[in-house]
Amino acid sequence: MESKLNYHEEQNKINVLKMREVLETLPRFCKQFFRGVQEQTSSRTRLAYAYDIRVFFEYMQKNNSACKKQAIVDYPLEILEQIKREDIEEYLEYITLYEKDGREITNDERGKSRKLAALRSFYNFFYRNELITTNPAALVPMPKRLEKEIIRLEIDEVAILLDQVEEGAHLTTAQLRYHAKTKIRDIALLTLLLGTGIRVSECVGLNINDVDFKNNGLRIIRKGGSNAVVYFGDEVSDALIDYLEKRHHIIPATGHEDALFLSLQNRRLTVRAIENLVKKYAATVTSLKKITPHKLRSTYGTSLYRETGDIYLVADVLGHKDVNTTRKHYAALEDERRRMAARAVRLRDK
């Protein structure tokens, strides 16, 4: 009997099938690149690379004289050497704003950086393997990105948010119709996000048997596919227990029997559904901050760092592979702590 796929395995399967469709629209030599990076990247990352590379070749076919001569799927590997640094720079300018399939698409500096990173990885693979002799993508500097201020909820805002979920205050009449049915689930979900800092994708993938109340532990699959256990406190535990009492009386839709968080259709909640849920409740707390599930993660990370002052612990709990990623996010807090250190040491009594 075929074993049942978990949520993340199912998503990988979907990504693999989508990847095959995209590869049919790309030059044949692209398959060599994606096989080459398979061990170092997730299926989601490879699919994102494939979409970005397709946009690049679509632009080149319209704007590069060498690329105009044949269909994209028929491009030989040598076509990469006929694309110059200037072509790539003009491409980055183009994707700032363009139309595709009747839709207007924009890319800020973050989006352009991601697309250039995909191209660099693409060119580097063939250059390192001595299949091409030039690497124009490496010559194009990354777009300068302004460091964004980290948006997070303050301690009082967290309390107000959870109170609003319990009371349903400030919700519209239409929203209140569903609130009675989803209140206990929503409290558990938001308490979990705020009390553990897990990613929304990690939350969506949770099954009932991933929750261990004996040790207050949660088994998750991290970004990239690695397994991890994160621990939660009593507030999270109480909220999950309340929800599971109700959850055990729900008959899930076929294929969603194991899912921890269910929609009103008794199917596993999606990333988009959780994003909308957070947006709905956060709008009742603050209109000045755009609160997303990732901002709840930042809220947890900030609280943990303020309580412990241990950037390595924060990095480990949040699942950052590089502590410098964490340090970059919480640089302002580190500076605040350094200022405190300067004031803490007294050389002479006044």
mmCIF file of C-alpha atoms in Angstrom:
data_model
loop_
_atom_site.group_PDB
_atom_site.id
_atom_site.type_symbol
_atom_site.label_atom_id
_atom_site.label_comp_id
_atom_site.label_asym_id
_atom_site.label_seq_id
_atom_site.Cartn_x
_atom_site.Cartn_y
_atom_site.Cartn_z
ATOM 1 C CA MET A 1 0.000 0.000 0.000
ATOM 2 C CA GLU A 2 1.359 3.434 -0.973
ATOM 3 C CA SER A 3 2.386 5.540 2.025
ATOM 4 C CA LYS A 4 0.513 8.770 2.632
ATOM 5 C CA LEU A 5 2.380 11.998 1.839
ATOM 6 C CA ASN A 6 2.583 14.702 4.485
ATOM 7 C CA TYR A 7 1.803 18.321 3.656
ATOM 8 C CA HIS A 8 5.378 19.256 2.731
ATOM 9 C CA GLU A 9 5.862 16.146 0.612
ATOM 10 C CA GLU A 10 2.616 16.960 -1.178
ATOM 11 C CA GLN A 11 3.830 20.517 -1.843
ATOM 12 C CA ASN A 12 7.113 19.147 -3.208
ATOM 13 C CA LYS A 13 5.181 16.865 -5.517
ATOM 14 C CA ILE A 14 3.123 19.821 -6.806
ATOM 15 C CA ASN A 15 6.309 21.854 -7.326
ATOM 16 C CA VAL A 16 7.954 19.021 -9.258
ATOM 17 C CA LEU A 17 4.963 18.750 -11.602
ATOM 18 C CA LYS A 18 4.896 22.528 -12.146
ATOM 19 C CA MET A 19 8.644 22.452 -12.744
ATOM 20 C CA ARG A 20 8.232 19.926 -15.533
ATOM 21 C CA GLU A 21 5.706 22.202 -17.224
ATOM 22 C CA VAL A 22 8.019 25.233 -17.023
ATOM 23 C CA LEU A 23 11.015 23.258 -18.302
ATOM 24 C CA GLU A 24 9.062 22.483 -21.472
ATOM 25 C CA THR A 25 9.126 26.235 -22.245
ATOM 26 C CA LEU A 26 12.867 26.719 -21.542
ATOM 27 C CA PRO A 27 16.013 25.878 -23.557
ATOM 28 C CA ARG A 28 16.911 22.217 -23.248
ATOM 29 C CA PHE A 29 20.264 22.936 -21.578
ATOM 30 C CA CYS A 30 18.393 24.370 -18.564
ATOM 31 C CA LYS A 31 17.645 20.832 -17.391
ATOM 32 C CA GLN A 32 21.367 20.371 -16.793
ATOM 33 C CA PHE A 33 21.413 23.389 -14.465
ATOM 34 C CA PHE A 34 18.416 22.249 -12.427
ATOM 35 C CA ARG A 35 19.850 18.745 -12.039
ATOM 36 C CA GLY A 36 23.101 20.331 -10.902
ATOM 37 C CA VAL A 37 21.528 22.416 -8.122
ATOM 38 C CA GLN A 38 18.987 19.830 -6.995
ATOM 39 C CA GLU A 39 20.907 18.731 -3.902
ATOM 40 C CA GLN A 40 21.511 22.275 -2.643
ATOM 41 C CA THR A 41 18.052 23.764 -3.208
ATOM 42 C CA SER A 42 14.430 23.074 -2.338
ATOM 43 C CA SER A 43 11.813 22.312 -4.986
ATOM 44 C CA ARG A 44 10.220 25.677 -4.241
ATOM 45 C CA THR A 45 13.493 27.538 -4.862
ATOM 46 C CA ARG A 46 14.116 25.683 -8.126
ATOM 47 C CA LEU A 47 10.609 26.482 -9.336
ATOM 48 C CA ALA A 48 11.130 30.178 -8.503
ATOM 49 C CA TYR A 49 14.431 30.087 -10.426
ATOM 50 C CA ALA A 50 12.664 28.511 -13.400
ATOM 51 C CA TYR A 51 9.981 31.208 -13.521
ATOM 52 C CA ASP A 52 12.618 33.949 -13.235
ATOM 53 C CA ILE A 53 14.822 32.438 -15.945
ATOM 54 C CA ARG A 54 11.798 32.141 -18.225
ATOM 55 C CA VAL A 55 11.025 35.867 -17.803
ATOM 56 C CA PHE A 56 14.673 36.578 -18.667
ATOM 57 C CA PHE A 57 14.610 34.544 -21.880
ATOM 58 C CA GLU A 58 11.238 36.005 -22.894
ATOM 59 C CA TYR A 59 12.735 39.481 -22.571
ATOM 60 C CA MET A 60 15.879 38.489 -24.506
ATOM 61 C CA GLN A 61 13.881 37.001 -27.358
ATOM 62 C CA LYS A 62 12.135 40.346 -27.856
ATOM 63 C CA ASN A 63 15.149 42.588 -27.333
ATOM 64 C CA ASN A 64 18.383 40.746 -28.177
ATOM 65 C CA SER A 65 19.242 40.346 -31.876
ATOM 66 C CA ALA A 66 20.892 36.939 -31.375
ATOM 67 C CA CYS A 67 17.927 35.611 -29.376
ATOM 68 C CA LYS A 68 15.289 36.809 -31.858
ATOM 69 C CA LYS A 69 16.388 34.302 -34.499
ATOM 70 C CA GLN A 70 14.842 31.179 -32.945
ATOM 71 C CA ALA A 71 12.350 29.851 -30.454
ATOM 72 C CA ILE A 72 13.391 29.875 -26.794
ATOM 73 C CA VAL A 73 13.260 26.083 -26.525
ATOM 74 C CA ASP A 74 15.761 25.810 -29.386
ATOM 75 C CA TYR A 75 18.416 28.075 -27.884
ATOM 76 C CA PRO A 76 21.837 26.369 -27.752
ATOM 77 C CA LEU A 77 24.030 26.790 -24.680
ATOM 78 C CA GLU A 78 26.260 29.161 -26.662
ATOM 79 C CA ILE A 79 23.453 31.760 -26.624
ATOM 80 C CA LEU A 80 24.510 32.632 -23.069
ATOM 81 C CA GLU A 81 27.817 34.007 -24.404
ATOM 82 C CA GLN A 82 25.990 36.296 -26.820
ATOM 83 C CA ILE A 83 24.196 38.020 -23.969
ATOM 84 C CA LYS A 84 26.229 40.894 -22.566
ATOM 85 C CA ARG A 85 26.348 42.729 -19.264
ATOM 86 C CA GLU A 86 24.388 45.626 -20.768
ATOM 87 C CA ASP A 87 21.605 43.237 -21.842
ATOM 88 C CA ILE A 88 21.194 42.071 -18.246
ATOM 89 C CA GLU A 89 21.227 45.626 -16.898
ATOM 90 C CA GLU A 90 18.516 46.616 -19.393
ATOM 91 C CA TYR A 91 16.527 43.522 -18.406
ATOM 92 C CA LEU A 92 16.619 44.588 -14.738
ATOM 93 C CA GLU A 93 15.334 48.001 -15.742
ATOM 94 C CA TYR A 94 12.555 46.365 -17.801
ATOM 95 C CA ILE A 95 11.228 44.220 -14.949
ATOM 96 C CA THR A 96 10.689 47.300 -12.814
ATOM 97 C CA LEU A 97 7.361 47.516 -14.663
ATOM 98 C CA TYR A 98 6.098 45.275 -17.469
ATOM 99 C CA GLU A 99 2.967 43.582 -18.756
ATOM 100 C CA LYS A 100 2.342 39.875 -19.136
ATOM 101 C CA ASP A 101 -0.905 38.091 -19.990
ATOM 102 C CA GLY A 102 -2.798 41.346 -19.541
ATOM 103 C CA ARG A 103 -1.387 41.909 -16.047
ATOM 104 C CA GLU A 104 0.881 44.717 -14.904
ATOM 105 C CA ILE A 105 3.852 43.321 -12.994
ATOM 106 C CA THR A 106 6.259 45.360 -10.873
ATOM 107 C CA ASN A 107 9.504 44.527 -9.096
ATOM 108 C CA ASP A 108 11.083 46.642 -6.370
ATOM 109 C CA GLU A 109 14.786 46.376 -5.478
ATOM 110 C CA ARG A 110 14.090 43.201 -3.505
ATOM 111 C CA GLY A 111 12.369 41.548 -6.484
ATOM 112 C CA LYS A 112 15.121 42.596 -8.883
ATOM 113 C CA SER A 113 17.769 41.299 -6.481
ATOM 114 C CA ARG A 114 16.039 37.913 -6.377
ATOM 115 C CA LYS A 115 15.878 37.699 -10.177
ATOM 116 C CA LEU A 116 19.516 38.717 -10.549
ATOM 117 C CA ALA A 117 20.484 36.125 -7.922
ATOM 118 C CA ALA A 118 18.717 33.464 -10.004
ATOM 119 C CA LEU A 119 20.620 34.575 -13.109
ATOM 120 C CA ARG A 120 23.932 34.605 -11.255
ATOM 121 C CA SER A 121 23.362 31.076 -10.019
ATOM 122 C CA PHE A 122 22.376 30.030 -13.558
ATOM 123 C CA TYR A 123 25.457 31.546 -15.237
ATOM 124 C CA ASN A 124 27.813 30.470 -12.435
ATOM 125 C CA PHE A 125 26.827 26.831 -12.908
ATOM 126 C CA PHE A 126 27.804 26.746 -16.573
ATOM 127 C CA TYR A 127 30.872 28.950 -16.032
ATOM 128 C CA ARG A 128 32.238 26.824 -13.156
ATOM 129 C CA ASN A 129 31.740 23.692 -15.213
ATOM 130 C CA GLU A 130 33.703 25.333 -18.072
ATOM 131 C CA LEU A 131 30.764 25.086 -20.468
ATOM 132 C CA ILE A 132 30.860 28.835 -21.172
ATOM 133 C CA THR A 133 33.808 31.233 -21.111
ATOM 134 C CA THR A 134 32.069 34.438 -20.016
ATOM 135 C CA ASN A 135 29.919 35.279 -16.994
ATOM 136 C CA PRO A 136 28.176 38.634 -17.575
ATOM 137 C CA ALA A 137 25.716 38.105 -14.695
ATOM 138 C CA ALA A 138 28.627 38.256 -12.228
ATOM 139 C CA LEU A 139 29.552 41.709 -13.561
ATOM 140 C CA VAL A 140 26.160 43.238 -12.767
ATOM 141 C CA PRO A 141 26.037 44.697 -9.233
ATOM 142 C CA MET A 142 23.137 43.794 -6.999
ATOM 143 C CA PRO A 143 20.508 46.557 -6.777
ATOM 144 C CA LYS A 144 21.041 48.667 -3.690
ATOM 145 C CA ARG A 145 18.399 47.768 -1.155
ATOM 146 C CA LEU A 146 17.367 50.133 1.567
ATOM 147 C CA GLU A 147 17.252 48.434 4.934
ATOM 148 C CA LYS A 148 13.635 48.289 5.978
ATOM 149 C CA GLU A 149 12.618 49.001 9.519
ATOM 150 C CA ILE A 150 11.419 45.814 11.164
ATOM 151 C CA ILE A 151 7.677 46.025 11.699
ATOM 152 C CA ARG A 152 6.486 44.283 14.819
ATOM 153 C CA LEU A 153 3.766 44.490 17.421
ATOM 154 C CA GLU A 154 4.572 46.038 20.776
ATOM 155 C CA ILE A 155 3.760 44.098 23.962
ATOM 156 C CA ASP A 156 0.528 45.999 24.573
ATOM 157 C CA GLU A 157 -0.529 45.502 20.945
ATOM 158 C CA VAL A 158 -0.047 41.723 21.261
ATOM 159 C CA ALA A 159 -2.375 41.659 24.265
ATOM 160 C CA ILE A 160 -4.932 43.837 22.468
ATOM 161 C CA LEU A 161 -4.767 41.598 19.376
ATOM 162 C CA LEU A 162 -5.520 38.429 21.345
ATOM 163 C CA ASP A 163 -8.291 40.213 23.274
ATOM 164 C CA GLN A 164 -9.835 41.329 19.983
ATOM 165 C CA VAL A 165 -9.823 37.743 18.707
ATOM 166 C CA GLU A 166 -11.614 36.567 21.847
ATOM 167 C CA GLU A 167 -14.183 39.358 21.842
ATOM 168 C CA GLY A 168 -14.630 39.909 18.113
ATOM 169 C CA ALA A 169 -14.608 43.656 18.745
ATOM 170 C CA HIS A 170 -14.440 45.970 15.719
ATOM 171 C CA LEU A 171 -15.191 43.158 13.257
ATOM 172 C CA THR A 172 -17.764 43.821 10.554
ATOM 173 C CA THR A 173 -21.219 42.262 10.693
ATOM 174 C CA ALA A 174 -20.222 39.798 7.975
ATOM 175 C CA GLN A 175 -17.041 38.833 9.830
ATOM 176 C CA LEU A 176 -18.925 38.333 13.082
ATOM 177 C CA ARG A 177 -21.116 35.671 11.456
ATOM 178 C CA TYR A 178 -18.081 33.411 11.176
ATOM 179 C CA HIS A 179 -16.305 34.575 14.317
ATOM 180 C CA ALA A 180 -18.267 32.340 16.677
ATOM 181 C CA LYS A 181 -17.266 29.300 14.602
ATOM 182 C CA THR A 182 -13.590 30.159 14.257
ATOM 183 C CA LYS A 183 -12.772 32.058 17.470
ATOM 184 C CA ILE A 184 -11.176 29.170 19.374
ATOM 185 C CA ARG A 185 -9.179 28.093 16.305
ATOM 186 C CA ASP A 186 -8.031 31.653 15.610
ATOM 187 C CA ILE A 187 -6.907 32.220 19.203
ATOM 188 C CA ALA A 188 -4.904 28.982 19.105
ATOM 189 C CA LEU A 189 -3.343 29.819 15.750
ATOM 190 C CA LEU A 190 -2.336 33.393 16.622
ATOM 191 C CA THR A 191 -1.114 32.392 20.086
ATOM 192 C CA LEU A 192 1.015 29.701 18.454
ATOM 193 C CA LEU A 193 2.540 32.106 15.902
ATOM 194 C CA LEU A 194 3.209 34.757 18.548
ATOM 195 C CA GLY A 195 4.474 32.246 21.108
ATOM 196 C CA THR A 196 6.892 30.258 18.931
ATOM 197 C CA GLY A 197 7.881 32.439 15.972
ATOM 198 C CA ILE A 198 7.336 29.607 13.479
ATOM 199 C CA ARG A 199 6.894 30.462 9.795
ATOM 200 C CA VAL A 200 3.424 30.427 8.272
ATOM 201 C CA SER A 201 4.466 27.539 5.976
ATOM 202 C CA GLU A 202 5.587 25.570 9.035
ATOM 203 C CA CYS A 203 2.263 26.303 10.737
ATOM 204 C CA VAL A 204 0.216 25.205 7.710
ATOM 205 C CA GLY A 205 2.059 21.894 7.572
ATOM 206 C CA LEU A 206 1.340 20.944 11.187
ATOM 207 C CA ASN A 207 -0.509 17.723 11.889
ATOM 208 C CA ILE A 208 -2.285 16.836 15.138
ATOM 209 C CA ASN A 209 0.383 14.282 16.063
ATOM 210 C CA ASP A 210 3.111 16.928 15.700
ATOM 211 C CA VAL A 211 2.020 18.448 19.017
ATOM 212 C CA ASP A 212 3.591 16.914 22.142
ATOM 213 C CA PHE A 213 1.925 18.271 25.294
ATOM 214 C CA LYS A 214 4.052 16.123 27.578
ATOM 215 C CA ASN A 215 7.164 18.094 26.624
ATOM 216 C CA ASN A 216 5.393 21.173 25.230
ATOM 217 C CA GLY A 217 7.131 20.529 21.924
ATOM 218 C CA LEU A 218 6.121 20.999 18.328
ATOM 219 C CA ARG A 219 7.595 18.992 15.454
ATOM 220 C CA ILE A 220 7.940 21.138 12.340
ATOM 221 C CA ILE A 221 9.547 20.902 8.930
ATOM 222 C CA ARG A 222 11.795 23.898 8.392
ATOM 223 C CA LYS A 223 12.331 25.902 5.250
ATOM 224 C CA GLY A 224 14.587 23.661 3.160
ATOM 225 C CA GLY A 225 13.058 20.421 4.449
ATOM 226 C CA SER A 226 14.922 19.789 7.715
ATOM 227 C CA ASN A 227 13.050 18.566 10.796
ATOM 228 C CA ALA A 228 13.094 20.522 14.034
ATOM 229 C CA VAL A 229 11.372 20.650 17.417
ATOM 230 C CA VAL A 230 10.335 24.010 18.851
ATOM 231 C CA TYR A 231 9.044 24.411 22.376
ATOM 232 C CA PHE A 232 6.090 26.429 23.596
ATOM 233 C CA GLY A 233 4.919 27.867 26.891
ATOM 234 C CA ASP A 234 1.760 27.394 28.926
ATOM 235 C CA GLU A 235 -0.242 30.076 27.092
ATOM 236 C CA VAL A 236 0.285 28.290 23.787
ATOM 237 C CA SER A 237 -0.424 24.942 25.420
ATOM 238 C CA ASP A 238 -3.727 26.123 26.908
ATOM 239 C CA ALA A 239 -4.861 27.649 23.604
ATOM 240 C CA LEU A 240 -4.009 24.479 21.659
ATOM 241 C CA ILE A 241 -5.766 22.226 24.187
ATOM 242 C CA ASP A 242 -8.931 24.353 23.955
ATOM 243 C CA TYR A 243 -8.841 24.167 20.169
ATOM 244 C CA LEU A 244 -8.121 20.435 20.010
ATOM 245 C CA GLU A 245 -11.141 19.689 22.182
ATOM 246 C CA LYS A 246 -13.232 21.243 19.423
ATOM 247 C CA ARG A 247 -11.054 19.908 16.595
ATOM 248 C CA HIS A 248 -11.633 16.292 17.650
ATOM 249 C CA HIS A 249 -15.381 16.710 17.020
ATOM 250 C CA ILE A 250 -14.869 17.935 13.448
ATOM 251 C CA ILE A 251 -15.065 15.481 10.564
ATOM 252 C CA PRO A 252 -12.289 16.575 8.177
ATOM 253 C CA ALA A 253 -12.579 16.452 4.404
ATOM 254 C CA THR A 254 -10.975 13.446 2.740
ATOM 255 C CA GLY A 255 -7.207 13.839 2.629
ATOM 256 C CA HIS A 256 -7.179 16.392 5.461
ATOM 257 C CA GLU A 257 -7.704 14.047 8.402
ATOM 258 C CA ASP A 258 -4.312 14.722 10.012
ATOM 259 C CA ALA A 259 -4.229 18.515 9.606
ATOM 260 C CA LEU A 260 -4.066 20.492 12.846
ATOM 261 C CA PHE A 261 -5.752 23.674 11.641
ATOM 262 C CA LEU A 262 -8.863 23.303 9.504
ATOM 263 C CA SER A 263 -10.885 25.814 7.505
ATOM 264 C CA LEU A 264 -14.671 26.147 7.701
ATOM 265 C CA GLN A 265 -14.722 23.703 4.781
ATOM 266 C CA ASN A 266 -12.871 21.233 7.061
ATOM 267 C CA ARG A 267 -9.780 21.320 4.860
ATOM 268 C CA ARG A 268 -6.211 22.141 5.874
ATOM 269 C CA LEU A 269 -5.810 25.903 6.202
ATOM 270 C CA THR A 270 -3.713 27.433 3.420
ATOM 271 C CA VAL A 271 -0.950 30.026 3.697
ATOM 272 C CA ARG A 272 -3.240 32.582 2.037
ATOM 273 C CA ALA A 273 -6.039 31.870 4.526
ATOM 274 C CA ILE A 274 -3.724 32.466 7.494
ATOM 275 C CA GLU A 275 -2.398 35.655 5.902
ATOM 276 C CA ASN A 276 -5.969 36.924 5.507
ATOM 277 C CA LEU A 277 -6.822 35.894 9.064
ATOM 278 C CA VAL A 278 -3.867 37.823 10.511
ATOM 279 C CA LYS A 279 -4.665 40.846 8.342
ATOM 280 C CA LYS A 280 -8.306 40.849 9.479
ATOM 281 C CA TYR A 281 -7.554 40.879 13.196
ATOM 282 C CA ALA A 282 -4.462 43.117 12.989
ATOM 283 C CA ALA A 283 -6.526 45.800 11.233
ATOM 284 C CA THR A 284 -8.571 46.134 14.419
ATOM 285 C CA VAL A 285 -5.399 46.854 16.441
ATOM 286 C CA THR A 286 -3.326 49.141 14.219
ATOM 287 C CA SER A 287 -3.903 50.890 10.926
ATOM 288 C CA LEU A 288 -0.328 52.210 10.721
ATOM 289 C CA LYS A 289 1.460 48.842 10.574
ATOM 290 C CA LYS A 290 0.990 46.241 7.859
ATOM 291 C CA ILE A 291 0.922 43.109 10.011
ATOM 292 C CA THR A 292 1.507 39.747 8.328
ATOM 293 C CA PRO A 293 2.349 36.307 9.769
ATOM 294 C CA HIS A 294 6.025 37.151 9.195
ATOM 295 C CA LYS A 295 5.608 40.295 11.309
ATOM 296 C CA LEU A 296 4.268 38.085 14.138
ATOM 297 C CA ARG A 297 7.481 36.070 13.751
ATOM 298 C CA SER A 298 9.489 39.301 14.064
ATOM 299 C CA THR A 299 7.438 40.195 17.142
ATOM 300 C CA TYR A 300 8.399 36.887 18.774
ATOM 301 C CA GLY A 301 12.068 37.252 17.802
ATOM 302 C CA THR A 302 12.176 40.761 19.266
ATOM 303 C CA SER A 303 10.576 39.636 22.532
ATOM 304 C CA LEU A 304 12.932 36.670 22.837
ATOM 305 C CA TYR A 305 16.007 38.815 22.208
ATOM 306 C CA ARG A 306 14.916 41.469 24.685
ATOM 307 C CA GLU A 307 14.356 38.808 27.341
ATOM 308 C CA THR A 308 17.565 36.817 26.771
ATOM 309 C CA GLY A 309 20.024 39.075 24.946
ATOM 310 C CA ASP A 310 21.254 35.893 23.211
ATOM 311 C CA ILE A 311 21.359 36.412 19.437
ATOM 312 C CA TYR A 312 22.516 32.806 18.899
ATOM 313 C CA LEU A 313 19.507 31.465 20.770
ATOM 314 C CA VAL A 314 17.177 33.673 18.697
ATOM 315 C CA ALA A 315 18.836 32.442 15.483
ATOM 316 C CA ASP A 316 18.464 28.809 16.570
ATOM 317 C CA VAL A 317 14.826 29.110 17.659
ATOM 318 C CA LEU A 318 13.834 30.992 14.492
ATOM 319 C CA GLY A 319 15.640 28.453 12.308
ATOM 320 C CA HIS A 320 18.122 30.882 10.733
ATOM 321 C CA LYS A 321 21.040 28.958 9.230
ATOM 322 C CA ASP A 322 23.323 31.987 9.551
ATOM 323 C CA VAL A 323 23.367 34.045 12.746
ATOM 324 C CA ASN A 324 24.308 37.090 10.637
ATOM 325 C CA THR A 325 20.809 36.950 9.151
ATOM 326 C CA THR A 326 19.411 37.261 12.664
ATOM 327 C CA ARG A 327 21.891 39.944 13.635
ATOM 328 C CA LYS A 328 20.933 42.013 10.586
ATOM 329 C CA HIS A 329 17.255 41.853 11.543
ATOM 330 C CA TYR A 330 17.839 42.786 15.167
ATOM 331 C CA ALA A 331 20.737 45.214 14.700
ATOM 332 C CA ALA A 332 18.776 48.084 16.245
ATOM 333 C CA LEU A 333 18.152 46.037 19.387
ATOM 334 C CA GLU A 334 21.829 45.077 19.574
ATOM 335 C CA ASP A 335 22.755 48.755 19.376
ATOM 336 C CA GLU A 336 20.254 49.467 22.148
ATOM 337 C CA ARG A 337 21.903 46.828 24.337
ATOM 338 C CA ARG A 338 25.381 48.225 23.623
ATOM 339 C CA ARG A 339 24.192 51.647 24.759
ATOM 340 C CA MET A 340 22.873 50.039 27.946
ATOM 341 C CA ALA A 341 26.297 48.429 28.484
ATOM 342 C CA ALA A 342 27.974 51.831 28.190
ATOM 343 C CA ARG A 343 25.745 53.210 30.923
ATOM 344 C CA ALA A 344 26.077 50.137 33.164
ATOM 345 C CA VAL A 345 29.757 50.557 34.067
ATOM 346 C CA ARG A 346 30.549 53.310 36.593
ATOM 347 C CA LEU A 347 34.161 54.337 37.042
ATOM 348 C CA ARG A 348 33.710 56.724 39.995
ATOM 349 C CA ASP A 349 30.854 57.447 42.331
ATOM 350 C CA LYS A 350 29.518 60.925 41.871
#
